[in-house]
PDB file of C-alpha atoms and ligand atoms in Angstrom:
ATOM      1  CA  MET A   1    -156.808 -95.473  96.207  1.00  0.00           C
ATOM      2  CA  THR A   2    -157.196 -97.600  99.120  1.00  0.00           C
ATOM      3  CA  ASP A   3    -160.271 -99.293  99.727  1.00  0.00           C
ATOM      4  CA  ASP A   4    -162.762 -99.024 102.358  1.00  0.00           C
ATOM      5  CA  PHE A   5    -162.193-102.522 103.801  1.00  0.00           C
ATOM      6  CA  THR A   6    -158.614-101.775 104.136  1.00  0.00           C
ATOM      7  CA  LEU A   7    -159.071 -98.536 105.541  1.00  0.00           C
ATOM      8  CA  ALA A   8    -161.412 -99.351 107.906  1.00  0.00           C
ATOM      9  CA  GLU A   9    -159.413-102.727 109.079  1.00  0.00           C
ATOM     10  CA  SER A  10    -156.046-100.135 110.133  1.00  0.00           C
ATOM     11  CA  ALA A  11    -158.472 -97.663 111.608  1.00  0.00           C
ATOM     12  CA  ALA A  12    -159.770-100.364 113.925  1.00  0.00           C
ATOM     13  CA  GLN A  13    -156.300-101.863 114.608  1.00  0.00           C
ATOM     14  CA  PHE A  14    -155.147 -98.535 115.573  1.00  0.00           C
ATOM     15  CA  LEU A  15    -157.907 -98.019 118.095  1.00  0.00           C
ATOM     16  CA  LEU A  16    -157.428-101.532 119.387  1.00  0.00           C
ATOM     17  CA  SER A  17    -153.566-100.946 119.812  1.00  0.00           C
ATOM     18  CA  GLN A  18    -154.621 -97.633 121.987  1.00  0.00           C
ATOM     19  CA  THR A  19    -157.054 -99.786 124.912  1.00  0.00           C
ATOM     20  CA  PRO A  20    -156.901-103.180 126.628  1.00  0.00           C
ATOM     21  CA  LEU A  21    -160.660-103.789 126.106  1.00  0.00           C
ATOM     22  CA  ARG A  22    -162.564-105.363 123.241  1.00  0.00           C
ATOM     23  CA  PRO A  23    -165.559-104.163 123.075  1.00  0.00           C
ATOM     24  CA  LYS A  24    -168.424-105.792 121.181  1.00  0.00           C
ATOM     25  CA  ILE A  25    -170.899-102.981 121.733  1.00  0.00           C
ATOM     26  CA  GLY A  26    -170.922 -99.678 119.825  1.00  0.00           C
ATOM     27  CA  LEU A  27    -172.566 -96.116 120.456  1.00  0.00           C
ATOM     28  CA  VAL A  28    -173.447 -93.378 118.893  1.00  0.00           C
ATOM     29  CA  LEU A  29    -173.878 -90.376 120.532  1.00  0.00           C
ATOM     30  CA  GLY A  30    -175.593 -87.594 119.047  1.00  0.00           C
ATOM     31  CA  SER A  31    -176.715 -83.577 118.896  1.00  0.00           C
ATOM     32  CA  GLY A  32    -176.124 -82.715 123.129  1.00  0.00           C
ATOM     33  CA  LEU A  33    -176.467 -86.420 124.047  1.00  0.00           C
ATOM     34  CA  GLY A  34    -172.722 -87.358 124.130  1.00  0.00           C
ATOM     35  CA  GLY A  35    -172.558 -86.802 127.875  1.00  0.00           C
ATOM     36  CA  PHE A  36    -173.082 -90.259 128.081  1.00  0.00           C
ATOM     37  CA  ALA A  37    -169.407 -91.422 127.279  1.00  0.00           C
ATOM     38  CA  ASP A  38    -168.069 -88.943 129.785  1.00  0.00           C
ATOM     39  CA  GLU A  39    -168.973 -91.292 132.494  1.00  0.00           C
ATOM     40  CA  LEU A  40    -167.196 -94.134 131.176  1.00  0.00           C
ATOM     41  CA  ALA A  41    -164.567 -95.684 133.617  1.00  0.00           C
ATOM     42  CA  GLY A  42    -161.017 -96.526 132.311  1.00  0.00           C
ATOM     43  CA  ALA A  43    -161.650 -94.885 129.209  1.00  0.00           C
ATOM     44  CA  THR A  44    -158.907 -94.140 126.395  1.00  0.00           C
ATOM     45  CA  ARG A  45    -160.217 -91.211 123.928  1.00  0.00           C
ATOM     46  CA  VAL A  46    -159.089 -90.790 120.468  1.00  0.00           C
ATOM     47  CA  PRO A  47    -160.056 -87.274 118.535  1.00  0.00           C
ATOM     48  CA  TYR A  48    -161.528 -88.310 115.532  1.00  0.00           C
ATOM     49  CA  ALA A  49    -158.671 -86.429 113.814  1.00  0.00           C
ATOM     50  CA  GLN A  50    -156.176 -88.821 115.341  1.00  0.00           C
ATOM     51  CA  ILE A  51    -157.889 -91.815 113.935  1.00  0.00           C
ATOM     52  CA  PRO A  52    -156.571 -93.237 110.397  1.00  0.00           C
ATOM     53  CA  ALA A  53    -159.019 -91.973 107.764  1.00  0.00           C
ATOM     54  CA  PHE A  54    -161.467 -90.780 109.938  1.00  0.00           C
ATOM     55  CA  SER A  55    -163.816 -87.497 108.763  1.00  0.00           C
ATOM     56  CA  ARG A  56    -163.583 -84.524 111.484  1.00  0.00           C
ATOM     57  CA  SER A  57    -167.457 -83.104 112.499  1.00  0.00           C
ATOM     58  CA  THR A  58    -167.317 -79.435 111.845  1.00  0.00           C
ATOM     59  CA  ILE A  59    -170.422 -78.915 114.030  1.00  0.00           C
ATOM     60  CA  VAL A  60    -170.773 -77.221 117.530  1.00  0.00           C
ATOM     61  CA  GLY A  61    -172.164 -79.747 120.083  1.00  0.00           C
ATOM     62  CA  HIS A  62    -170.205 -82.808 118.442  1.00  0.00           C
ATOM     63  CA  ALA A  63    -167.241 -83.277 120.225  1.00  0.00           C
ATOM     64  CA  GLY A  64    -165.812 -85.812 117.542  1.00  0.00           C
ATOM     65  CA  GLN A  65    -164.022 -88.688 119.563  1.00  0.00           C
ATOM     66  CA  MET A  66    -164.237 -92.184 120.169  1.00  0.00           C
ATOM     67  CA  VAL A  67    -164.114 -93.164 123.918  1.00  0.00           C
ATOM     68  CA  ILE A  68    -163.426 -96.790 124.601  1.00  0.00           C
ATOM     69  CA  GLY A  69    -164.159 -97.386 128.115  1.00  0.00           C
ATOM     70  CA  LYS A  70    -166.174 -99.291 130.899  1.00  0.00           C
ATOM     71  CA  ALA A  71    -169.981 -98.569 131.673  1.00  0.00           C
ATOM     72  CA  GLY A  72    -169.808-100.875 135.248  1.00  0.00           C
ATOM     73  CA  ASP A  73    -168.010-104.021 133.760  1.00  0.00           C
ATOM     74  CA  LEU A  74    -168.977-103.835 130.355  1.00  0.00           C
ATOM     75  CA  PRO A  75    -166.649-102.409 127.845  1.00  0.00           C
ATOM     76  CA  LEU A  76    -168.010-100.149 124.806  1.00  0.00           C
ATOM     77  CA  ALA A  77    -166.804 -97.605 122.042  1.00  0.00           C
ATOM     78  CA  ALA A  78    -168.750 -94.553 121.956  1.00  0.00           C
ATOM     79  CA  MET A  79    -168.558 -92.194 119.298  1.00  0.00           C
ATOM     80  CA  GLN A  80    -168.883 -88.472 120.814  1.00  0.00           C
ATOM     81  CA  GLY A  81    -170.339 -86.593 117.731  1.00  0.00           C
ATOM     82  CA  ARG A  82    -170.243 -87.989 114.093  1.00  0.00           C
ATOM     83  CA  VAL A  83    -170.513 -86.371 110.434  1.00  0.00           C
ATOM     84  CA  HIS A  84    -173.255 -85.372 108.401  1.00  0.00           C
ATOM     85  CA  LEU A  85    -173.992 -85.168 104.929  1.00  0.00           C
ATOM     86  CA  TYR A  86    -174.432 -81.305 105.498  1.00  0.00           C
ATOM     87  CA  GLU A  87    -171.339 -80.970 105.731  1.00  0.00           C
ATOM     88  CA  GLY A  88    -170.423 -81.867 102.882  1.00  0.00           C
ATOM     89  CA  TYR A  89    -168.944 -85.638 103.737  1.00  0.00           C
ATOM     90  CA  SER A  90    -170.079 -88.366 101.280  1.00  0.00           C
ATOM     91  CA  ALA A  91    -172.574 -90.897 102.487  1.00  0.00           C
ATOM     92  CA  LYS A  92    -169.351 -93.674 102.493  1.00  0.00           C
ATOM     93  CA  GLU A  93    -167.803 -91.256 104.849  1.00  0.00           C
ATOM     94  CA  VAL A  94    -170.509 -90.846 107.362  1.00  0.00           C
ATOM     95  CA  ALA A  95    -170.672 -94.309 107.432  1.00  0.00           C
ATOM     96  CA  PHE A  96    -166.930 -94.947 107.322  1.00  0.00           C
ATOM     97  CA  PRO A  97    -167.346 -95.226 111.610  1.00  0.00           C
ATOM     98  CA  MET A  98    -169.560 -98.398 111.355  1.00  0.00           C
ATOM     99  CA  ARG A  99    -167.008-100.283 109.051  1.00  0.00           C
ATOM    100  CA  VAL A 100    -164.476 -99.168 111.718  1.00  0.00           C
ATOM    101  CA  LEU A 101    -166.744-100.639 114.616  1.00  0.00           C
ATOM    102  CA  GLY A 102    -167.319-103.465 112.793  1.00  0.00           C
ATOM    103  CA  ARG A 103    -163.801-104.548 111.653  1.00  0.00           C
ATOM    104  CA  MET A 104    -163.307-103.771 115.765  1.00  0.00           C
ATOM    105  CA  GLY A 105    -165.378-106.450 116.459  1.00  0.00           C
ATOM    106  CA  ILE A 106    -168.398-104.560 117.521  1.00  0.00           C
ATOM    107  CA  ARG A 107    -171.650-106.656 117.121  1.00  0.00           C
ATOM    108  CA  ALA A 108    -174.608-104.227 118.330  1.00  0.00           C
ATOM    109  CA  VAL A 109    -174.630-100.633 117.936  1.00  0.00           C
ATOM    110  CA  ILE A 110    -176.652 -98.300 119.796  1.00  0.00           C
ATOM    111  CA  LEU A 111    -177.208 -95.396 117.816  1.00  0.00           C
ATOM    112  CA  THR A 112    -178.858 -92.009 118.954  1.00  0.00           C
ATOM    113  CA  ASN A 113    -179.616 -88.762 117.344  1.00  0.00           C
ATOM    114  CA  ALA A 114    -181.862 -85.489 117.643  1.00  0.00           C
ATOM    115  CA  ALA A 115    -185.005 -85.202 116.069  1.00  0.00           C
ATOM    116  CA  GLY A 116    -188.178 -82.845 115.158  1.00  0.00           C
ATOM    117  CA  GLY A 117    -191.077 -84.667 116.007  1.00  0.00           C
ATOM    118  CA  ILE A 118    -193.778 -84.659 113.533  1.00  0.00           C
ATOM    119  CA  ASN A 119    -196.528 -86.889 115.302  1.00  0.00           C
ATOM    120  CA  LEU A 120    -198.587 -84.701 117.261  1.00  0.00           C
ATOM    121  CA  GLU A 121    -198.205 -86.838 119.785  1.00  0.00           C
ATOM    122  CA  TYR A 122    -195.061 -85.555 120.969  1.00  0.00           C
ATOM    123  CA  LYS A 123    -193.547 -83.393 122.832  1.00  0.00           C
ATOM    124  CA  GLN A 124    -190.367 -81.601 123.175  1.00  0.00           C
ATOM    125  CA  GLY A 125    -187.903 -84.045 125.131  1.00  0.00           C
ATOM    126  CA  ALA A 126    -189.737 -87.230 124.154  1.00  0.00           C
ATOM    127  CA  LEU A 127    -187.402 -90.424 123.439  1.00  0.00           C
ATOM    128  CA  VAL A 128    -188.566 -92.832 120.604  1.00  0.00           C
ATOM    129  CA  VAL A 129    -187.488 -96.080 119.647  1.00  0.00           C
ATOM    130  CA  LEU A 130    -187.099 -96.244 115.716  1.00  0.00           C
ATOM    131  CA  SER A 131    -188.835 -99.028 113.972  1.00  0.00           C
ATOM    132  CA  ASP A 132    -188.167 -98.054 110.307  1.00  0.00           C
ATOM    133  CA  HIS A 133    -186.923 -95.258 108.485  1.00  0.00           C
ATOM    134  CA  ILE A 134    -187.567 -93.586 105.442  1.00  0.00           C
ATOM    135  CA  ASN A 135    -184.902 -92.804 103.342  1.00  0.00           C
ATOM    136  CA  LEU A 136    -184.707 -89.100 101.833  1.00  0.00           C
ATOM    137  CA  GLN A 137    -181.577 -87.929 101.429  1.00  0.00           C
ATOM    138  CA  GLY A 138    -180.761 -88.590  98.058  1.00  0.00           C
ATOM    139  CA  HIS A 139    -177.610 -90.908  99.585  1.00  0.00           C
ATOM    140  CA  ASN A 140    -176.439 -94.642 100.086  1.00  0.00           C
ATOM    141  CA  PRO A 141    -173.345 -95.728 101.431  1.00  0.00           C
ATOM    142  CA  LEU A 142    -173.237 -98.479  99.602  1.00  0.00           C
ATOM    143  CA  VAL A 143    -173.980 -96.800  96.173  1.00  0.00           C
ATOM    144  CA  GLY A 144    -169.979 -97.502  94.064  1.00  0.00           C
ATOM    145  CA  PRO A 145    -167.689-100.605  93.517  1.00  0.00           C
ATOM    146  CA  HIS A 146    -169.356-103.343  95.680  1.00  0.00           C
ATOM    147  CA  ASP A 147    -166.282-104.910  98.254  1.00  0.00           C
ATOM    148  CA  ASP A 148    -167.618-108.488  99.246  1.00  0.00           C
ATOM    149  CA  ARG A 149    -165.761-108.581 102.403  1.00  0.00           C
ATOM    150  CA  LEU A 150    -168.042-105.847 103.627  1.00  0.00           C
ATOM    151  CA  GLY A 151    -171.600-107.585 103.519  1.00  0.00           C
ATOM    152  CA  LEU A 152    -174.049-107.980 100.463  1.00  0.00           C
ATOM    153  CA  ARG A 153    -174.782-105.643  97.433  1.00  0.00           C
ATOM    154  CA  PHE A 154    -178.064-106.016  97.856  1.00  0.00           C
ATOM    155  CA  PRO A 155    -178.514-106.498 101.556  1.00  0.00           C
ATOM    156  CA  ASP A 156    -182.409-106.832 102.959  1.00  0.00           C
ATOM    157  CA  MET A 157    -183.323-103.514 105.430  1.00  0.00           C
ATOM    158  CA  THR A 158    -186.634-105.665 106.740  1.00  0.00           C
ATOM    159  CA  GLN A 159    -185.260-105.734 110.188  1.00  0.00           C
ATOM    160  CA  ALA A 160    -182.965-102.693 109.733  1.00  0.00           C
ATOM    161  CA  TYR A 161    -183.799-101.500 113.312  1.00  0.00           C
ATOM    162  CA  TRP A 162    -183.699-105.275 115.097  1.00  0.00           C
ATOM    163  CA  LYS A 163    -187.204-105.977 116.804  1.00  0.00           C
ATOM    164  CA  PRO A 164    -185.823-107.813 120.133  1.00  0.00           C
ATOM    165  CA  TYR A 165    -183.865-104.621 121.299  1.00  0.00           C
ATOM    166  CA  ARG A 166    -186.730-102.482 120.644  1.00  0.00           C
ATOM    167  CA  GLU A 167    -188.529-104.280 122.782  1.00  0.00           C
ATOM    168  CA  ILE A 168    -185.512-104.565 125.093  1.00  0.00           C
ATOM    169  CA  ALA A 169    -185.742-100.171 125.106  1.00  0.00           C
ATOM    170  CA  LEU A 170    -189.176-100.319 125.197  1.00  0.00           C
ATOM    171  CA  GLU A 171    -189.490-102.190 128.360  1.00  0.00           C
ATOM    172  CA  GLU A 172    -186.879-100.989 130.170  1.00  0.00           C
ATOM    173  CA  ALA A 173    -188.250 -97.306 129.224  1.00  0.00           C
ATOM    174  CA  ARG A 174    -191.747 -98.471 130.676  1.00  0.00           C
ATOM    175  CA  LYS A 175    -189.798 -99.946 134.036  1.00  0.00           C
ATOM    176  CA  LEU A 176    -188.392 -96.400 134.519  1.00  0.00           C
ATOM    177  CA  GLY A 177    -191.193 -94.765 134.316  1.00  0.00           C
ATOM    178  CA  MET A 178    -190.256 -92.765 130.767  1.00  0.00           C
ATOM    179  CA  THR A 179    -192.865 -92.290 127.991  1.00  0.00           C
ATOM    180  CA  VAL A 180    -191.558 -93.553 125.383  1.00  0.00           C
ATOM    181  CA  TYR A 181    -192.574 -94.056 121.942  1.00  0.00           C
ATOM    182  CA  GLU A 182    -191.605 -96.190 118.945  1.00  0.00           C
ATOM    183  CA  SER A 183    -191.435 -95.134 114.790  1.00  0.00           C
ATOM    184  CA  VAL A 184    -190.778 -94.340 111.748  1.00  0.00           C
ATOM    185  CA  TYR A 185    -187.712 -91.775 110.893  1.00  0.00           C
ATOM    186  CA  ALA A 186    -187.968 -89.696 108.174  1.00  0.00           C
ATOM    187  CA  ALA A 187    -184.124 -88.727 107.101  1.00  0.00           C
ATOM    188  CA  MET A 188    -183.340 -85.481 105.263  1.00  0.00           C
ATOM    189  CA  LEU A 189    -180.571 -83.699 103.605  1.00  0.00           C
ATOM    190  CA  GLY A 190    -180.522 -80.169 105.492  1.00  0.00           C
ATOM    191  CA  PRO A 191    -178.891 -78.357 106.870  1.00  0.00           C
ATOM    192  CA  SER A 192    -181.494 -75.997 106.691  1.00  0.00           C
ATOM    193  CA  PHE A 193    -184.816 -77.293 108.721  1.00  0.00           C
ATOM    194  CA  GLU A 194    -188.137 -78.451 106.581  1.00  0.00           C
ATOM    195  CA  THR A 195    -190.834 -76.178 105.572  1.00  0.00           C
ATOM    196  CA  PRO A 196    -194.014 -76.682 107.181  1.00  0.00           C
ATOM    197  CA  ALA A 197    -195.301 -78.389 104.016  1.00  0.00           C
ATOM    198  CA  GLU A 198    -192.596 -81.003 104.022  1.00  0.00           C
ATOM    199  CA  ILE A 199    -193.531 -81.691 107.559  1.00  0.00           C
ATOM    200  CA  ARG A 200    -197.359 -82.186 106.306  1.00  0.00           C
ATOM    201  CA  PHE A 201    -195.852 -84.169 103.353  1.00  0.00           C
ATOM    202  CA  LEU A 202    -193.665 -86.514 105.749  1.00  0.00           C
ATOM    203  CA  ARG A 203    -196.457 -87.284 107.868  1.00  0.00           C
ATOM    204  CA  THR A 204    -198.785 -87.934 105.028  1.00  0.00           C
ATOM    205  CA  ILE A 205    -195.945 -90.626 103.960  1.00  0.00           C
ATOM    206  CA  GLY A 206    -195.999 -92.091 107.123  1.00  0.00           C
ATOM    207  CA  ALA A 207    -192.668 -90.252 109.131  1.00  0.00           C
ATOM    208  CA  ASP A 208    -193.443 -89.457 112.998  1.00  0.00           C
ATOM    209  CA  LEU A 209    -189.893 -87.975 113.210  1.00  0.00           C
ATOM    210  CA  VAL A 210    -187.372 -85.967 111.419  1.00  0.00           C
ATOM    211  CA  GLY A 211    -183.417 -85.427 111.477  1.00  0.00           C
ATOM    212  CA  MET A 212    -180.312 -85.141 109.579  1.00  0.00           C
ATOM    213  CA  SER A 213    -178.536 -88.419 109.977  1.00  0.00           C
ATOM    214  CA  THR A 214    -178.518 -92.290 110.991  1.00  0.00           C
ATOM    215  CA  VAL A 215    -179.477 -93.951 108.217  1.00  0.00           C
ATOM    216  CA  SER A 216    -176.712 -93.923 106.274  1.00  0.00           C
ATOM    217  CA  GLU A 217    -174.587 -95.416 109.125  1.00  0.00           C
ATOM    218  CA  VAL A 218    -178.061 -98.038 109.730  1.00  0.00           C
ATOM    219  CA  ILE A 219    -177.239 -99.055 105.993  1.00  0.00           C
ATOM    220  CA  ALA A 220    -173.784 -99.936 106.447  1.00  0.00           C
ATOM    221  CA  ALA A 221    -174.354-101.413 110.110  1.00  0.00           C
ATOM    222  CA  ARG A 222    -176.739-103.856 108.142  1.00  0.00           C
ATOM    223  CA  GLN A 223    -174.724-105.224 105.701  1.00  0.00           C
ATOM    224  CA  MET A 224    -171.987-105.990 107.918  1.00  0.00           C
ATOM    225  CA  GLY A 225    -174.038-107.662 109.771  1.00  0.00           C
ATOM    226  CA  LEU A 226    -174.629-105.946 112.915  1.00  0.00           C
ATOM    227  CA  LYS A 227    -177.345-105.238 115.078  1.00  0.00           C
ATOM    228  CA  VAL A 228    -179.013-101.801 115.475  1.00  0.00           C
ATOM    229  CA  LEU A 229    -180.741-100.416 118.144  1.00  0.00           C
ATOM    230  CA  ALA A 230    -181.442 -96.147 117.123  1.00  0.00           C
ATOM    231  CA  ILE A 231    -183.198 -93.862 119.608  1.00  0.00           C
ATOM    232  CA  SER A 232    -184.290 -90.324 118.922  1.00  0.00           C
ATOM    233  CA  CYS A 233    -184.752 -87.205 121.606  1.00  0.00           C
ATOM    234  CA  VAL A 234    -187.411 -85.495 120.070  1.00  0.00           C
ATOM    235  CA  THR A 235    -185.651 -82.082 120.383  1.00  0.00           C
ATOM    236  CA  ASN A 236    -188.174 -79.711 119.251  1.00  0.00           C
ATOM    237  CA  MET A 237    -191.380 -79.969 117.503  1.00  0.00           C
ATOM    238  CA  ALA A 238    -190.917 -79.604 113.444  1.00  0.00           C
ATOM    239  CA  ALA A 239    -191.813 -76.833 111.314  1.00  0.00           C
ATOM    240  CA  GLY A 240    -195.319 -75.688 111.161  1.00  0.00           C
ATOM    241  CA  ILE A 241    -196.333 -77.176 114.342  1.00  0.00           C
ATOM    242  CA  LEU A 242    -195.805 -74.670 117.124  1.00  0.00           C
ATOM    243  CA  ASP A 243    -195.998 -71.185 116.267  1.00  0.00           C
ATOM    244  CA  GLN A 244    -192.235 -71.030 116.482  1.00  0.00           C
ATOM    245  CA  VAL A 245    -188.586 -70.409 114.849  1.00  0.00           C
ATOM    246  CA  LEU A 246    -186.330 -73.909 115.094  1.00  0.00           C
ATOM    247  CA  THR A 247    -182.848 -73.183 115.959  1.00  0.00           C
ATOM    248  CA  HIS A 248    -179.396 -75.566 116.582  1.00  0.00           C
ATOM    249  CA  GLU A 249    -179.426 -73.993 120.006  1.00  0.00           C
ATOM    250  CA  GLU A 250    -183.017 -75.401 120.963  1.00  0.00           C
ATOM    251  CA  VAL A 251    -182.265 -78.762 119.516  1.00  0.00           C
ATOM    252  CA  LEU A 252    -178.702 -79.000 121.663  1.00  0.00           C
ATOM    253  CA  GLU A 253    -180.324 -77.242 124.734  1.00  0.00           C
ATOM    254  CA  THR A 254    -183.546 -80.270 124.831  1.00  0.00           C
ATOM    255  CA  GLY A 255    -180.748 -82.976 124.261  1.00  0.00           C
ATOM    256  CA  ARG A 256    -178.589 -81.510 127.117  1.00  0.00           C
ATOM    257  CA  ARG A 257    -182.150 -81.198 129.278  1.00  0.00           C
ATOM    258  CA  VAL A 258    -183.390 -85.355 128.808  1.00  0.00           C
ATOM    259  CA  MET A 259    -179.955 -86.701 129.000  1.00  0.00           C
ATOM    260  CA  GLY A 260    -179.895 -87.800 132.444  1.00  0.00           C
ATOM    261  CA  GLN A 261    -183.453 -89.974 131.126  1.00  0.00           C
ATOM    262  CA  PHE A 262    -181.432 -90.684 128.351  1.00  0.00           C
ATOM    263  CA  VAL A 263    -178.328 -91.999 130.522  1.00  0.00           C
ATOM    264  CA  ALA A 264    -180.602 -94.285 132.739  1.00  0.00           C
ATOM    265  CA  LEU A 265    -182.513 -95.800 129.883  1.00  0.00           C
ATOM    266  CA  LEU A 266    -178.657 -96.482 127.656  1.00  0.00           C
ATOM    267  CA  ARG A 267    -177.766 -98.202 131.219  1.00  0.00           C
ATOM    268  CA  ALA A 268    -180.830-100.219 131.481  1.00  0.00           C
ATOM    269  CA  VAL A 269    -180.666-101.285 127.640  1.00  0.00           C
ATOM    270  CA  LEU A 270    -177.122-102.352 128.172  1.00  0.00           C
ATOM    271  CA  PRO A 271    -176.734-104.998 130.211  1.00  0.00           C
ATOM    272  CA  ARG A 272    -179.571-106.968 128.233  1.00  0.00           C
ATOM    273  CA  ILE A 273    -177.978-106.101 124.173  1.00  0.00           C
ATOM    274  CA  ALA A 274    -174.451-107.432 126.328  1.00  0.00           C
ATOM    275  CA  GLY A 275    -176.412-110.843 127.200  1.00  0.00           C
ATOM    276  CA  ASP A 276    -177.195-111.163 123.226  1.00  0.00           C
ATOM    277  CA  VAL A 277    -173.818-110.621 121.692  1.00  0.00           C
ATOM    278  CA  GLY A 278    -171.654-112.011 124.602  1.00  0.00           C
ATOM    279  CA  ALA A 279    -169.810-109.060 125.872  1.00  0.00           C
TER     280      ALA A 279
HETATM  281  N1  LIG B 301    -185.518 -81.360 111.487  1.00  0.00           N
HETATM  282  C1  LIG B 301    -184.443 -82.069 111.159  1.00  0.00           C
HETATM  283  N2  LIG B 301    -183.603 -82.336 111.985  1.00  0.00           N
HETATM  284  C2  LIG B 301    -183.760 -82.361 113.309  1.00  0.00           C
HETATM  285  C3  LIG B 301    -184.597 -81.376 113.702  1.00  0.00           C
HETATM  286  C4  LIG B 301    -185.821 -80.883 113.050  1.00  0.00           C
HETATM  287  O1  LIG B 301    -186.741 -79.866 113.114  1.00  0.00           O
HETATM  288  N3  LIG B 301    -184.565 -81.218 115.240  1.00  0.00           N
HETATM  289  C5  LIG B 301    -183.374 -82.291 114.949  1.00  0.00           C
HETATM  290  N4  LIG B 301    -182.511 -82.466 114.206  1.00  0.00           N
END
């Protein structure tokens, strides 16, 4: 079987052969947040199905394409949609796009997702910069034979979410007059939403948000030395907080509603991250 490094290298070379752009910043746009990539200029759009070894998303609201284009003068590689463990993909498959981005020369990734709000201060539609995570998915993309070319066997996760980027995001959000929080994301396997008892448990162990994505990507990205910024949109309050049923439609609807704010924040943050990675 071909190893992940070799597969990622060939997927990266394939993508770079489709565009003259050489982005240093990657973006993953979560549920209902994909619209940002529609606005990129001079874009090359490659459906995941055409990228060697890439997995395809099966979920409504995740378009499933890599968009390489420019925001202003800044070249970006933006993923519209991602795959999840709950679709039946392994953690390695979920993290594979980070391998590809890393091999393309990406130095910083901004991961976005939809999440349930556990912290009672949060309201639907709030944006939250992740400071840390708790991985309760029972999976890790680094399990299995180790390949030194991808990074360390035991990568440090003390600063999984790059502190200077978190500060940039909080600062720019405040300048834009947005209410923005910084807190801890608990990752669950899904696809069922949590029970109210699980949400009380997550609150007790120090989580403010809950979702079903992101951590496998962050682990792989950090192993490769990519700097990570992650921003959640609180698409709903978590189970048992409000007296209402949770639905995927609500998640998508809230994502769409706050897209404008999200895009404004990304636009403000990107040039400062570009300065850091020399993009
Ligand atoms: N739980 C888990 N994942 C989610 C939620 C939630 O309430 N909302 C959006 N993604």
